[in-house]
Amino acid sequence: MLAILLLPEFSELEAALALEAARHLEYPAYTVAKGRKGTPALGGSVWTPTYAFPAAPPPKALLIPGARRPSRMAQDATYVAFVEEVWEGLEAVFVGFNAHLFLSEVGRLPSRVAARGEVAQALARQGFQLTDGPFHREAKVYTTLGGLSLLRALEDWAQKAIEL
């Protein structure tokens, strides 16, 4: 199962791409958040997650879309506890356009990452090494430039082209 972690003010594009990619791969997917009430997205929509943290089935893969202030959510013990609880059972973790900052704060971001813009600058200041390309895989973590590069990372993991 692919879990899509909805941080407050998440990228609808990245979440929707992941759900659609999972559908094309015939891979079960769900959205998950701190609670079951609506989670606001960057574009103004509000999504009701499929599961709240305590009720979510254990995922094999986790996708974290970018969000307005992802590092701030790393200060919320509930988000950190969810990531820690599922981490060992994950085969892959996919990071959206700035979700690197969340994983960095929780101590799970690898040393080499694909990132751009302000995110790349912030990570470089923290000592992370930047790589070229739309995504980079280190161990189970796929860091991406966000948007359609998430789709490329999902294809790499699935070893299958995804035609949307």
mmCIF file of N, CA, C and O in Angstrom, residues 52-157:
data_model
loop_
_atom_site.group_PDB
_atom_site.id
_atom_site.type_symbol
_atom_site.label_atom_id
_atom_site.label_comp_id
_atom_site.label_asym_id
_atom_site.label_seq_id
_atom_site.Cartn_x
_atom_site.Cartn_y
_atom_site.Cartn_z
ATOM 1 N N ALA A 52 -6.988 8.487 9.617
ATOM 2 C CA ALA A 52 -6.202 9.232 10.601
ATOM 3 C C ALA A 52 -5.060 8.312 11.010
ATOM 4 O O ALA A 52 -5.125 7.089 10.823
ATOM 5 N N PHE A 53 -3.992 8.868 11.561
ATOM 6 C CA PHE A 53 -2.811 8.070 11.892
ATOM 7 C C PHE A 53 -3.095 6.767 12.633
ATOM 8 O O PHE A 53 -2.627 5.723 12.205
ATOM 9 N N PRO A 54 -3.871 6.799 13.709
ATOM 10 C CA PRO A 54 -4.018 5.539 14.466
ATOM 11 C C PRO A 54 -4.703 4.418 13.699
ATOM 12 O O PRO A 54 -4.446 3.247 13.952
ATOM 13 N N ALA A 55 -5.542 4.749 12.731
ATOM 14 C CA ALA A 55 -6.330 3.731 12.029
ATOM 15 C C ALA A 55 -5.722 3.296 10.697
ATOM 16 O O ALA A 55 -6.223 2.369 10.074
ATOM 17 N N ALA A 56 -4.648 3.952 10.264
ATOM 18 C CA ALA A 56 -4.073 3.663 8.938
ATOM 19 C C ALA A 56 -3.415 2.294 8.900
ATOM 20 O O ALA A 56 -2.671 1.928 9.807
ATOM 21 N N PRO A 57 -3.670 1.526 7.829
ATOM 22 C CA PRO A 57 -2.972 0.250 7.674
ATOM 23 C C PRO A 57 -1.482 0.512 7.419
ATOM 24 O O PRO A 57 -1.125 1.564 6.889
ATOM 25 N N PRO A 58 -0.619 -0.432 7.770
ATOM 26 C CA PRO A 58 0.809 -0.212 7.554
ATOM 27 C C PRO A 58 1.140 -0.116 6.058
ATOM 28 O O PRO A 58 0.835 -1.031 5.303
ATOM 29 N N PRO A 59 1.748 0.992 5.637
ATOM 30 C CA PRO A 59 2.083 1.137 4.224
ATOM 31 C C PRO A 59 3.413 0.466 3.876
ATOM 32 O O PRO A 59 4.255 0.254 4.746
ATOM 33 N N LYS A 60 3.575 0.136 2.606
ATOM 34 C CA LYS A 60 4.857 -0.352 2.085
ATOM 35 C C LYS A 60 5.650 0.813 1.505
ATOM 36 O O LYS A 60 6.861 0.732 1.358
ATOM 37 N N ALA A 61 4.937 1.876 1.104
ATOM 38 C CA ALA A 61 5.575 3.068 0.564
ATOM 39 C C ALA A 61 4.853 4.297 1.124
ATOM 40 O O ALA A 61 3.659 4.240 1.419
ATOM 41 N N LEU A 62 5.615 5.374 1.280
ATOM 42 C CA LEU A 62 5.071 6.616 1.821
ATOM 43 C C LEU A 62 5.448 7.743 0.875
ATOM 44 O O LEU A 62 6.613 7.859 0.483
ATOM 45 N N LEU A 63 4.485 8.557 0.505
ATOM 46 C CA LEU A 63 4.741 9.733 -0.311
ATOM 47 C C LEU A 63 4.358 10.960 0.501
ATOM 48 O O LEU A 63 3.264 11.020 1.053
ATOM 49 N N ILE A 64 5.287 11.908 0.579
ATOM 50 C CA ILE A 64 5.042 13.141 1.318
ATOM 51 C C ILE A 64 5.045 14.288 0.314
ATOM 52 O O ILE A 64 6.109 14.698 -0.157
ATOM 53 N N PRO A 65 3.866 14.781 -0.057
ATOM 54 C CA PRO A 65 3.823 15.920 -0.974
ATOM 55 C C PRO A 65 4.428 17.154 -0.308
ATOM 56 O O PRO A 65 4.434 17.271 0.923
ATOM 57 N N GLY A 66 4.889 18.082 -1.140
ATOM 58 C CA GLY A 66 5.347 19.348 -0.595
ATOM 59 C C GLY A 66 4.205 20.054 0.129
ATOM 60 O O GLY A 66 3.040 19.722 -0.053
ATOM 61 N N ALA A 67 4.545 21.030 0.946
ATOM 62 C CA ALA A 67 3.546 21.760 1.730
ATOM 63 C C ALA A 67 4.066 23.172 2.017
ATOM 64 O O ALA A 67 5.241 23.465 1.779
ATOM 65 N N ARG A 68 3.206 24.011 2.547
ATOM 66 C CA ARG A 68 3.610 25.397 2.800
ATOM 67 C C ARG A 68 4.759 25.490 3.801
ATOM 68 O O ARG A 68 5.738 26.162 3.573
ATOM 69 N N ARG A 69 4.678 24.848 4.929
ATOM 70 C CA ARG A 69 5.733 24.900 5.954
ATOM 71 C C ARG A 69 6.005 23.492 6.489
ATOM 72 O O ARG A 69 5.669 23.182 7.629
ATOM 73 N N PRO A 70 6.629 22.651 5.670
ATOM 74 C CA PRO A 70 6.786 21.253 6.079
ATOM 75 C C PRO A 70 7.662 21.061 7.313
ATOM 76 O O PRO A 70 7.386 20.178 8.126
ATOM 77 N N SER A 71 8.676 21.885 7.494
ATOM 78 C CA SER A 71 9.547 21.684 8.659
ATOM 79 C C SER A 71 8.804 21.968 9.959
ATOM 80 O O SER A 71 9.099 21.376 10.998
ATOM 81 N N ARG A 72 7.801 22.831 9.902
ATOM 82 C CA ARG A 72 7.008 23.130 11.100
ATOM 83 C C ARG A 72 6.238 21.894 11.589
ATOM 84 O O ARG A 72 6.077 21.695 12.784
ATOM 85 N N MET A 73 5.803 21.046 10.651
ATOM 86 C CA MET A 73 5.060 19.852 11.044
ATOM 87 C C MET A 73 5.957 18.843 11.757
ATOM 88 O O MET A 73 5.479 17.985 12.482
ATOM 89 N N ALA A 74 7.275 18.972 11.574
ATOM 90 C CA ALA A 74 8.207 18.094 12.283
ATOM 91 C C ALA A 74 8.274 18.449 13.765
ATOM 92 O O ALA A 74 8.819 17.688 14.561
ATOM 93 N N GLN A 75 7.701 19.587 14.128
ATOM 94 C CA GLN A 75 7.632 19.973 15.541
ATOM 95 C C GLN A 75 6.394 19.372 16.225
ATOM 96 O O GLN A 75 6.257 19.442 17.431
ATOM 97 N N ASP A 76 5.514 18.793 15.427
ATOM 98 C CA ASP A 76 4.297 18.168 15.945
ATOM 99 C C ASP A 76 4.592 16.693 16.218
ATOM 100 O O ASP A 76 4.838 15.912 15.294
ATOM 101 N N ALA A 77 4.561 16.319 17.463
ATOM 102 C CA ALA A 77 4.916 14.952 17.879
ATOM 103 C C ALA A 77 4.057 13.884 17.207
ATOM 104 O O ALA A 77 4.512 12.762 16.994
ATOM 105 N N THR A 78 2.831 14.215 16.827
ATOM 106 C CA THR A 78 1.942 13.246 16.196
ATOM 107 C C THR A 78 2.452 12.855 14.806
ATOM 108 O O THR A 78 2.449 11.679 14.445
ATOM 109 N N TYR A 79 2.892 13.838 14.032
ATOM 110 C CA TYR A 79 3.450 13.550 12.699
ATOM 111 C C TYR A 79 4.737 12.738 12.813
ATOM 112 O O TYR A 79 4.950 11.774 12.088
ATOM 113 N N VAL A 80 5.591 13.143 13.728
ATOM 114 C CA VAL A 80 6.865 12.447 13.927
ATOM 115 C C VAL A 80 6.619 11.006 14.362
ATOM 116 O O VAL A 80 7.244 10.069 13.851
ATOM 117 N N ALA A 81 5.689 10.804 15.268
ATOM 118 C CA ALA A 81 5.381 9.453 15.757
ATOM 119 C C ALA A 81 4.868 8.567 14.623
ATOM 120 O O ALA A 81 5.227 7.386 14.548
ATOM 121 N N PHE A 82 4.033 9.132 13.730
ATOM 122 C CA PHE A 82 3.539 8.336 12.605
ATOM 123 C C PHE A 82 4.695 7.884 11.721
ATOM 124 O O PHE A 82 4.794 6.706 11.365
ATOM 125 N N VAL A 83 5.581 8.803 11.364
ATOM 126 C CA VAL A 83 6.713 8.457 10.503
ATOM 127 C C VAL A 83 7.589 7.416 11.183
ATOM 128 O O VAL A 83 8.000 6.425 10.568
ATOM 129 N N GLU A 84 7.879 7.599 12.451
ATOM 130 C CA GLU A 84 8.715 6.641 13.183
ATOM 131 C C GLU A 84 8.059 5.264 13.252
ATOM 132 O O GLU A 84 8.729 4.243 13.130
ATOM 133 N N GLU A 85 6.751 5.247 13.427
ATOM 134 C CA GLU A 85 6.024 3.970 13.544
ATOM 135 C C GLU A 85 6.077 3.160 12.255
ATOM 136 O O GLU A 85 6.213 1.948 12.288
ATOM 137 N N VAL A 86 5.972 3.832 11.107
ATOM 138 C CA VAL A 86 5.912 3.101 9.834
ATOM 139 C C VAL A 86 7.277 2.947 9.162
ATOM 140 O O VAL A 86 7.413 2.139 8.240
ATOM 141 N N TRP A 87 8.284 3.687 9.588
ATOM 142 C CA TRP A 87 9.555 3.782 8.861
ATOM 143 C C TRP A 87 10.189 2.431 8.545
ATOM 144 O O TRP A 87 10.579 2.178 7.416
ATOM 145 N N GLU A 88 10.341 1.571 9.524
ATOM 146 C CA GLU A 88 11.057 0.301 9.305
ATOM 147 C C GLU A 88 10.360 -0.599 8.302
ATOM 148 O O GLU A 88 11.010 -1.347 7.590
ATOM 149 N N GLY A 89 9.050 -0.537 8.204
ATOM 150 C CA GLY A 89 8.306 -1.387 7.272
ATOM 151 C C GLY A 89 8.218 -0.830 5.857
ATOM 152 O O GLY A 89 7.651 -1.475 4.978
ATOM 153 N N LEU A 90 8.772 0.350 5.625
ATOM 154 C CA LEU A 90 8.664 0.983 4.311
ATOM 155 C C LEU A 90 9.721 0.475 3.340
ATOM 156 O O LEU A 90 10.885 0.340 3.705
ATOM 157 N N GLU A 91 9.295 0.221 2.112
ATOM 158 C CA GLU A 91 10.217 -0.109 1.024
ATOM 159 C C GLU A 91 10.717 1.155 0.351
ATOM 160 O O GLU A 91 11.826 1.181 -0.179
ATOM 161 N N ALA A 92 9.869 2.185 0.323
ATOM 162 C CA ALA A 92 10.224 3.425 -0.358
ATOM 163 C C ALA A 92 9.527 4.612 0.291
ATOM 164 O O ALA A 92 8.411 4.486 0.797
ATOM 165 N N VAL A 93 10.228 5.754 0.253
ATOM 166 C CA VAL A 93 9.679 7.027 0.721
ATOM 167 C C VAL A 93 9.918 8.030 -0.400
ATOM 168 O O VAL A 93 11.049 8.169 -0.872
ATOM 169 N N PHE A 94 8.872 8.716 -0.821
ATOM 170 C CA PHE A 94 8.950 9.698 -1.905
ATOM 171 C C PHE A 94 8.716 11.081 -1.327
ATOM 172 O O PHE A 94 7.760 11.300 -0.583
ATOM 173 N N VAL A 95 9.583 12.019 -1.711
ATOM 174 C CA VAL A 95 9.565 13.358 -1.132
ATOM 175 C C VAL A 95 9.217 14.377 -2.208
ATOM 176 O O VAL A 95 9.900 14.463 -3.230
ATOM 177 N N GLY A 96 8.165 15.154 -1.976
ATOM 178 C CA GLY A 96 7.730 16.184 -2.909
ATOM 179 C C GLY A 96 8.639 17.400 -2.912
ATOM 180 O O GLY A 96 9.719 17.397 -2.316
ATOM 181 N N PHE A 97 8.181 18.497 -3.543
ATOM 182 C CA PHE A 97 9.041 19.631 -3.870
ATOM 183 C C PHE A 97 9.777 20.252 -2.699
ATOM 184 O O PHE A 97 10.879 20.756 -2.866
ATOM 185 N N ASN A 98 9.241 20.228 -1.509
ATOM 186 C CA ASN A 98 9.964 20.769 -0.359
ATOM 187 C C ASN A 98 9.793 19.923 0.904
ATOM 188 O O ASN A 98 10.171 20.329 1.991
ATOM 189 N N ALA A 99 9.255 18.739 0.753
ATOM 190 C CA ALA A 99 9.046 17.852 1.899
ATOM 191 C C ALA A 99 10.367 17.356 2.473
ATOM 192 O O ALA A 99 10.399 16.780 3.564
ATOM 193 N N HIS A 100 11.458 17.622 1.775
ATOM 194 C CA HIS A 100 12.798 17.327 2.282
ATOM 195 C C HIS A 100 12.969 17.952 3.674
ATOM 196 O O HIS A 100 13.605 17.370 4.553
ATOM 197 N N LEU A 101 12.413 19.155 3.812
ATOM 198 C CA LEU A 101 12.586 19.910 5.055
ATOM 199 C C LEU A 101 11.917 19.201 6.235
ATOM 200 O O LEU A 101 12.415 19.254 7.355
ATOM 201 N N PHE A 102 10.805 18.523 5.977
ATOM 202 C CA PHE A 102 10.144 17.723 7.015
ATOM 203 C C PHE A 102 11.030 16.543 7.399
ATOM 204 O O PHE A 102 11.323 16.322 8.576
ATOM 205 N N LEU A 103 11.475 15.769 6.396
ATOM 206 C CA LEU A 103 12.313 14.596 6.686
ATOM 207 C C LEU A 103 13.635 14.989 7.329
ATOM 208 O O LEU A 103 14.161 14.264 8.171
ATOM 209 N N SER A 104 14.168 16.120 6.946
ATOM 210 C CA SER A 104 15.411 16.605 7.554
ATOM 211 C C SER A 104 15.206 16.855 9.045
ATOM 212 O O SER A 104 16.023 16.449 9.879
ATOM 213 N N GLU A 105 14.112 17.501 9.375
ATOM 214 C CA GLU A 105 13.820 17.824 10.781
ATOM 215 C C GLU A 105 13.596 16.570 11.631
ATOM 216 O O GLU A 105 13.907 16.567 12.809
ATOM 217 N N VAL A 106 13.049 15.524 11.032
ATOM 218 C CA VAL A 106 12.821 14.295 11.800
ATOM 219 C C VAL A 106 14.018 13.352 11.724
ATOM 220 O O VAL A 106 13.973 12.239 12.239
ATOM 221 N N GLY A 107 15.091 13.803 11.065
ATOM 222 C CA GLY A 107 16.328 13.031 11.032
ATOM 223 C C GLY A 107 16.317 11.841 10.091
ATOM 224 O O GLY A 107 17.080 10.891 10.285
ATOM 225 N N ARG A 108 15.500 11.877 9.044
ATOM 226 C CA ARG A 108 15.385 10.742 8.122
ATOM 227 C C ARG A 108 15.797 11.070 6.687
ATOM 228 O O ARG A 108 15.657 10.229 5.803
ATOM 229 N N LEU A 109 16.325 12.258 6.451
ATOM 230 C CA LEU A 109 16.725 12.626 5.098
ATOM 231 C C LEU A 109 18.153 12.147 4.844
ATOM 232 O O LEU A 109 19.043 12.396 5.654
ATOM 233 N N PRO A 110 18.391 11.443 3.717
ATOM 234 C CA PRO A 110 19.755 10.985 3.417
ATOM 235 C C PRO A 110 20.676 12.167 3.114
ATOM 236 O O PRO A 110 20.219 13.282 2.864
ATOM 237 N N SER A 111 21.958 11.906 3.073
ATOM 238 C CA SER A 111 22.941 12.979 2.903
ATOM 239 C C SER A 111 22.973 13.561 1.485
ATOM 240 O O SER A 111 23.334 14.715 1.309
ATOM 241 N N ARG A 112 22.604 12.778 0.476
ATOM 242 C CA ARG A 112 22.575 13.263 -0.914
ATOM 243 C C ARG A 112 21.117 13.362 -1.356
ATOM 244 O O ARG A 112 20.356 12.415 -1.187
ATOM 245 N N VAL A 113 20.760 14.524 -1.924
ATOM 246 C CA VAL A 113 19.359 14.778 -2.271
ATOM 247 C C VAL A 113 19.233 15.488 -3.609
ATOM 248 O O VAL A 113 20.140 16.198 -4.033
ATOM 249 N N ALA A 114 18.097 15.300 -4.249
ATOM 250 C CA ALA A 114 17.700 16.102 -5.407
ATOM 251 C C ALA A 114 16.766 17.178 -4.875
ATOM 252 O O ALA A 114 15.789 16.879 -4.191
ATOM 253 N N ALA A 115 17.103 18.418 -5.141
ATOM 254 C CA ALA A 115 16.283 19.546 -4.690
ATOM 255 C C ALA A 115 16.620 20.746 -5.558
ATOM 256 O O ALA A 115 17.645 20.769 -6.240
ATOM 257 N N ARG A 116 15.759 21.754 -5.520
ATOM 258 C CA ARG A 116 16.032 22.964 -6.290
ATOM 259 C C ARG A 116 15.570 24.198 -5.517
ATOM 260 O O ARG A 116 14.835 24.095 -4.542
ATOM 261 N N GLY A 117 16.016 25.349 -6.005
ATOM 262 C CA GLY A 117 15.574 26.622 -5.470
ATOM 263 C C GLY A 117 15.919 26.823 -4.004
ATOM 264 O O GLY A 117 16.996 26.453 -3.536
ATOM 265 N N GLU A 118 14.984 27.416 -3.289
ATOM 266 C CA GLU A 118 15.184 27.724 -1.870
ATOM 267 C C GLU A 118 15.403 26.473 -1.037
ATOM 268 O O GLU A 118 16.143 26.488 -0.064
ATOM 269 N N VAL A 119 14.747 25.392 -1.420
ATOM 270 C CA VAL A 119 14.911 24.128 -0.685
ATOM 271 C C VAL A 119 16.349 23.652 -0.811
ATOM 272 O O VAL A 119 16.982 23.272 0.182
ATOM 273 N N ALA A 120 16.887 23.692 -2.029
ATOM 274 C CA ALA A 120 18.276 23.277 -2.254
ATOM 275 C C ALA A 120 19.233 24.150 -1.444
ATOM 276 O O ALA A 120 20.175 23.636 -0.831
ATOM 277 N N GLN A 121 18.992 25.439 -1.433
ATOM 278 C CA GLN A 121 19.853 26.352 -0.672
ATOM 279 C C GLN A 121 19.808 26.039 0.816
ATOM 280 O O GLN A 121 20.843 25.985 1.488
ATOM 281 N N ALA A 122 18.618 25.829 1.343
ATOM 282 C CA ALA A 122 18.471 25.522 2.772
ATOM 283 C C ALA A 122 19.157 24.210 3.126
ATOM 284 O O ALA A 122 19.841 24.111 4.152
ATOM 285 N N LEU A 123 18.998 23.207 2.276
ATOM 286 C CA LEU A 123 19.625 21.909 2.541
ATOM 287 C C LEU A 123 21.144 21.983 2.424
ATOM 288 O O LEU A 123 21.861 21.369 3.222
ATOM 289 N N ALA A 124 21.644 22.741 1.460
ATOM 290 C CA ALA A 124 23.094 22.907 1.311
ATOM 291 C C ALA A 124 23.679 23.573 2.559
ATOM 292 O O ALA A 124 24.744 23.172 3.042
ATOM 293 N N ARG A 125 22.969 24.559 3.107
ATOM 294 C CA ARG A 125 23.430 25.218 4.348
ATOM 295 C C ARG A 125 23.481 24.241 5.514
ATOM 296 O O ARG A 125 24.275 24.398 6.429
ATOM 297 N N GLN A 126 22.617 23.228 5.467
ATOM 298 C CA GLN A 126 22.595 22.215 6.533
ATOM 299 C C GLN A 126 23.610 21.106 6.293
ATOM 300 O O GLN A 126 23.702 20.182 7.086
ATOM 301 N N GLY A 127 24.327 21.170 5.180
ATOM 302 C CA GLY A 127 25.364 20.182 4.902
ATOM 303 C C GLY A 127 24.959 19.039 3.997
ATOM 304 O O GLY A 127 25.739 18.106 3.787
ATOM 305 N N PHE A 128 23.776 19.087 3.426
ATOM 306 C CA PHE A 128 23.346 18.042 2.495
ATOM 307 C C PHE A 128 24.010 18.274 1.148
ATOM 308 O O PHE A 128 24.257 19.410 0.743
ATOM 309 N N GLN A 129 24.304 17.187 0.433
ATOM 310 C CA GLN A 129 24.894 17.264 -0.905
ATOM 311 C C GLN A 129 23.781 17.215 -1.936
ATOM 312 O O GLN A 129 22.891 16.355 -1.854
ATOM 313 N N LEU A 130 23.837 18.100 -2.912
ATOM 314 C CA LEU A 130 22.814 18.166 -3.950
ATOM 315 C C LEU A 130 23.257 17.367 -5.169
ATOM 316 O O LEU A 130 24.432 17.361 -5.515
ATOM 317 N N THR A 131 22.303 16.685 -5.792
ATOM 318 C CA THR A 131 22.577 15.889 -6.983
ATOM 319 C C THR A 131 21.845 16.494 -8.174
ATOM 320 O O THR A 131 20.916 17.287 -8.009
ATOM 321 N N ASP A 132 22.263 16.122 -9.362
ATOM 322 C CA ASP A 132 21.575 16.547 -10.577
ATOM 323 C C ASP A 132 20.465 15.553 -10.890
ATOM 324 O O ASP A 132 20.489 14.417 -10.442
ATOM 325 N N GLY A 133 19.524 15.997 -11.676
ATOM 326 C CA GLY A 133 18.449 15.110 -12.105
ATOM 327 C C GLY A 133 17.156 15.400 -11.381
ATOM 328 O O GLY A 133 17.136 16.077 -10.358
ATOM 329 N N PRO A 134 16.055 14.849 -11.894
ATOM 330 C CA PRO A 134 14.736 15.113 -11.313
ATOM 331 C C PRO A 134 14.480 14.391 -9.989
ATOM 332 O O PRO A 134 13.642 14.810 -9.199
ATOM 333 N N PHE A 135 15.205 13.288 -9.760
ATOM 334 C CA PHE A 135 15.066 12.585 -8.477
ATOM 335 C C PHE A 135 16.382 11.890 -8.162
ATOM 336 O O PHE A 135 17.228 11.685 -9.025
ATOM 337 N N HIS A 136 16.522 11.554 -6.899
ATOM 338 C CA HIS A 136 17.703 10.804 -6.452
ATOM 339 C C HIS A 136 17.234 9.803 -5.406
ATOM 340 O O HIS A 136 16.492 10.148 -4.490
ATOM 341 N N ARG A 137 17.707 8.567 -5.561
ATOM 342 C CA ARG A 137 17.361 7.530 -4.583
ATOM 343 C C ARG A 137 18.594 7.209 -3.753
ATOM 344 O O ARG A 137 19.669 6.967 -4.282
ATOM 345 N N GLU A 138 18.412 7.228 -2.459
ATOM 346 C CA GLU A 138 19.450 6.787 -1.528
ATOM 347 C C GLU A 138 18.758 5.909 -0.494
ATOM 348 O O GLU A 138 17.847 6.373 0.197
ATOM 349 N N ALA A 139 19.187 4.642 -0.439
ATOM 350 C CA ALA A 139 18.508 3.630 0.380
ATOM 351 C C ALA A 139 17.046 3.597 -0.067
ATOM 352 O O ALA A 139 16.769 3.412 -1.238
ATOM 353 N N LYS A 140 16.110 3.824 0.834
ATOM 354 C CA LYS A 140 14.699 3.761 0.439
ATOM 355 C C LYS A 140 14.084 5.126 0.162
ATOM 356 O O LYS A 140 12.921 5.224 -0.189
ATOM 357 N N VAL A 141 14.863 6.192 0.290
ATOM 358 C CA VAL A 141 14.321 7.541 0.142
ATOM 359 C C VAL A 141 14.583 8.090 -1.255
ATOM 360 O O VAL A 141 15.727 8.180 -1.697
ATOM 361 N N TYR A 142 13.483 8.453 -1.929
ATOM 362 C CA TYR A 142 13.543 9.130 -3.220
ATOM 363 C C TYR A 142 13.287 10.611 -2.972
ATOM 364 O O TYR A 142 12.170 11.000 -2.653
ATOM 365 N N THR A 143 14.322 11.441 -3.104
ATOM 366 C CA THR A 143 14.107 12.881 -3.054
ATOM 367 C C THR A 143 13.862 13.340 -4.481
ATOM 368 O O THR A 143 14.438 12.805 -5.426
ATOM 369 N N THR A 144 12.972 14.310 -4.655
ATOM 370 C CA THR A 144 12.604 14.748 -5.992
ATOM 371 C C THR A 144 12.560 16.274 -6.055
ATOM 372 O O THR A 144 12.585 16.952 -5.034
ATOM 373 N N LEU A 145 12.445 16.767 -7.282
ATOM 374 C CA LEU A 145 12.234 18.192 -7.494
ATOM 375 C C LEU A 145 10.755 18.538 -7.368
ATOM 376 O O LEU A 145 10.371 19.687 -7.479
ATOM 377 N N GLY A 146 9.937 17.543 -7.130
ATOM 378 C CA GLY A 146 8.499 17.736 -6.987
ATOM 379 C C GLY A 146 7.775 17.632 -8.309
ATOM 380 O O GLY A 146 8.369 17.369 -9.357
ATOM 381 N N GLY A 147 6.468 17.812 -8.271
ATOM 382 C CA GLY A 147 5.653 17.765 -9.475
ATOM 383 C C GLY A 147 5.818 16.459 -10.229
ATOM 384 O O GLY A 147 5.753 15.371 -9.652
ATOM 385 N N LEU A 148 6.064 16.565 -11.525
ATOM 386 C CA LEU A 148 6.158 15.375 -12.372
ATOM 387 C C LEU A 148 7.384 14.519 -12.067
ATOM 388 O O LEU A 148 7.412 13.342 -12.423
ATOM 389 N N SER A 149 8.386 15.071 -11.400
ATOM 390 C CA SER A 149 9.543 14.238 -11.040
ATOM 391 C C SER A 149 9.148 13.166 -10.021
ATOM 392 O O SER A 149 9.788 12.112 -9.953
ATOM 393 N N LEU A 150 8.082 13.407 -9.268
ATOM 394 C CA LEU A 150 7.557 12.361 -8.376
ATOM 395 C C LEU A 150 7.087 11.159 -9.194
ATOM 396 O O LEU A 150 7.297 10.016 -8.801
ATOM 397 N N LEU A 151 6.471 11.449 -10.321
ATOM 398 C CA LEU A 151 6.006 10.379 -11.207
ATOM 399 C C LEU A 151 7.185 9.546 -11.700
ATOM 400 O O LEU A 151 7.124 8.317 -11.721
ATOM 401 N N ARG A 152 8.279 10.203 -12.070
ATOM 402 C CA ARG A 152 9.483 9.487 -12.528
ATOM 403 C C ARG A 152 10.059 8.619 -11.411
ATOM 404 O O ARG A 152 10.512 7.499 -11.651
ATOM 405 N N ALA A 153 10.047 9.119 -10.199
ATOM 406 C CA ALA A 153 10.546 8.343 -9.060
ATOM 407 C C ALA A 153 9.655 7.131 -8.799
ATOM 408 O O ALA A 153 10.148 6.030 -8.529
ATOM 409 N N LEU A 154 8.346 7.308 -8.905
ATOM 410 C CA LEU A 154 7.425 6.181 -8.738
ATOM 411 C C LEU A 154 7.645 5.132 -9.820
ATOM 412 O O LEU A 154 7.612 3.932 -9.546
ATOM 413 N N GLU A 155 7.895 5.575 -11.043
ATOM 414 C CA GLU A 155 8.187 4.635 -12.132
ATOM 415 C C GLU A 155 9.465 3.855 -11.846
ATOM 416 O O GLU A 155 9.520 2.645 -12.091
ATOM 417 N N ASP A 156 10.478 4.534 -11.344
ATOM 418 C CA ASP A 156 11.740 3.862 -11.021
ATOM 419 C C ASP A 156 11.508 2.792 -9.970
ATOM 420 O O ASP A 156 11.997 1.679 -10.096
ATOM 421 N N TRP A 157 10.752 3.122 -8.951
ATOM 422 C CA TRP A 157 10.468 2.164 -7.873
ATOM 423 C C TRP A 157 9.664 0.974 -8.388
ATOM 424 O O TRP A 157 9.968 -0.171 -8.105
#
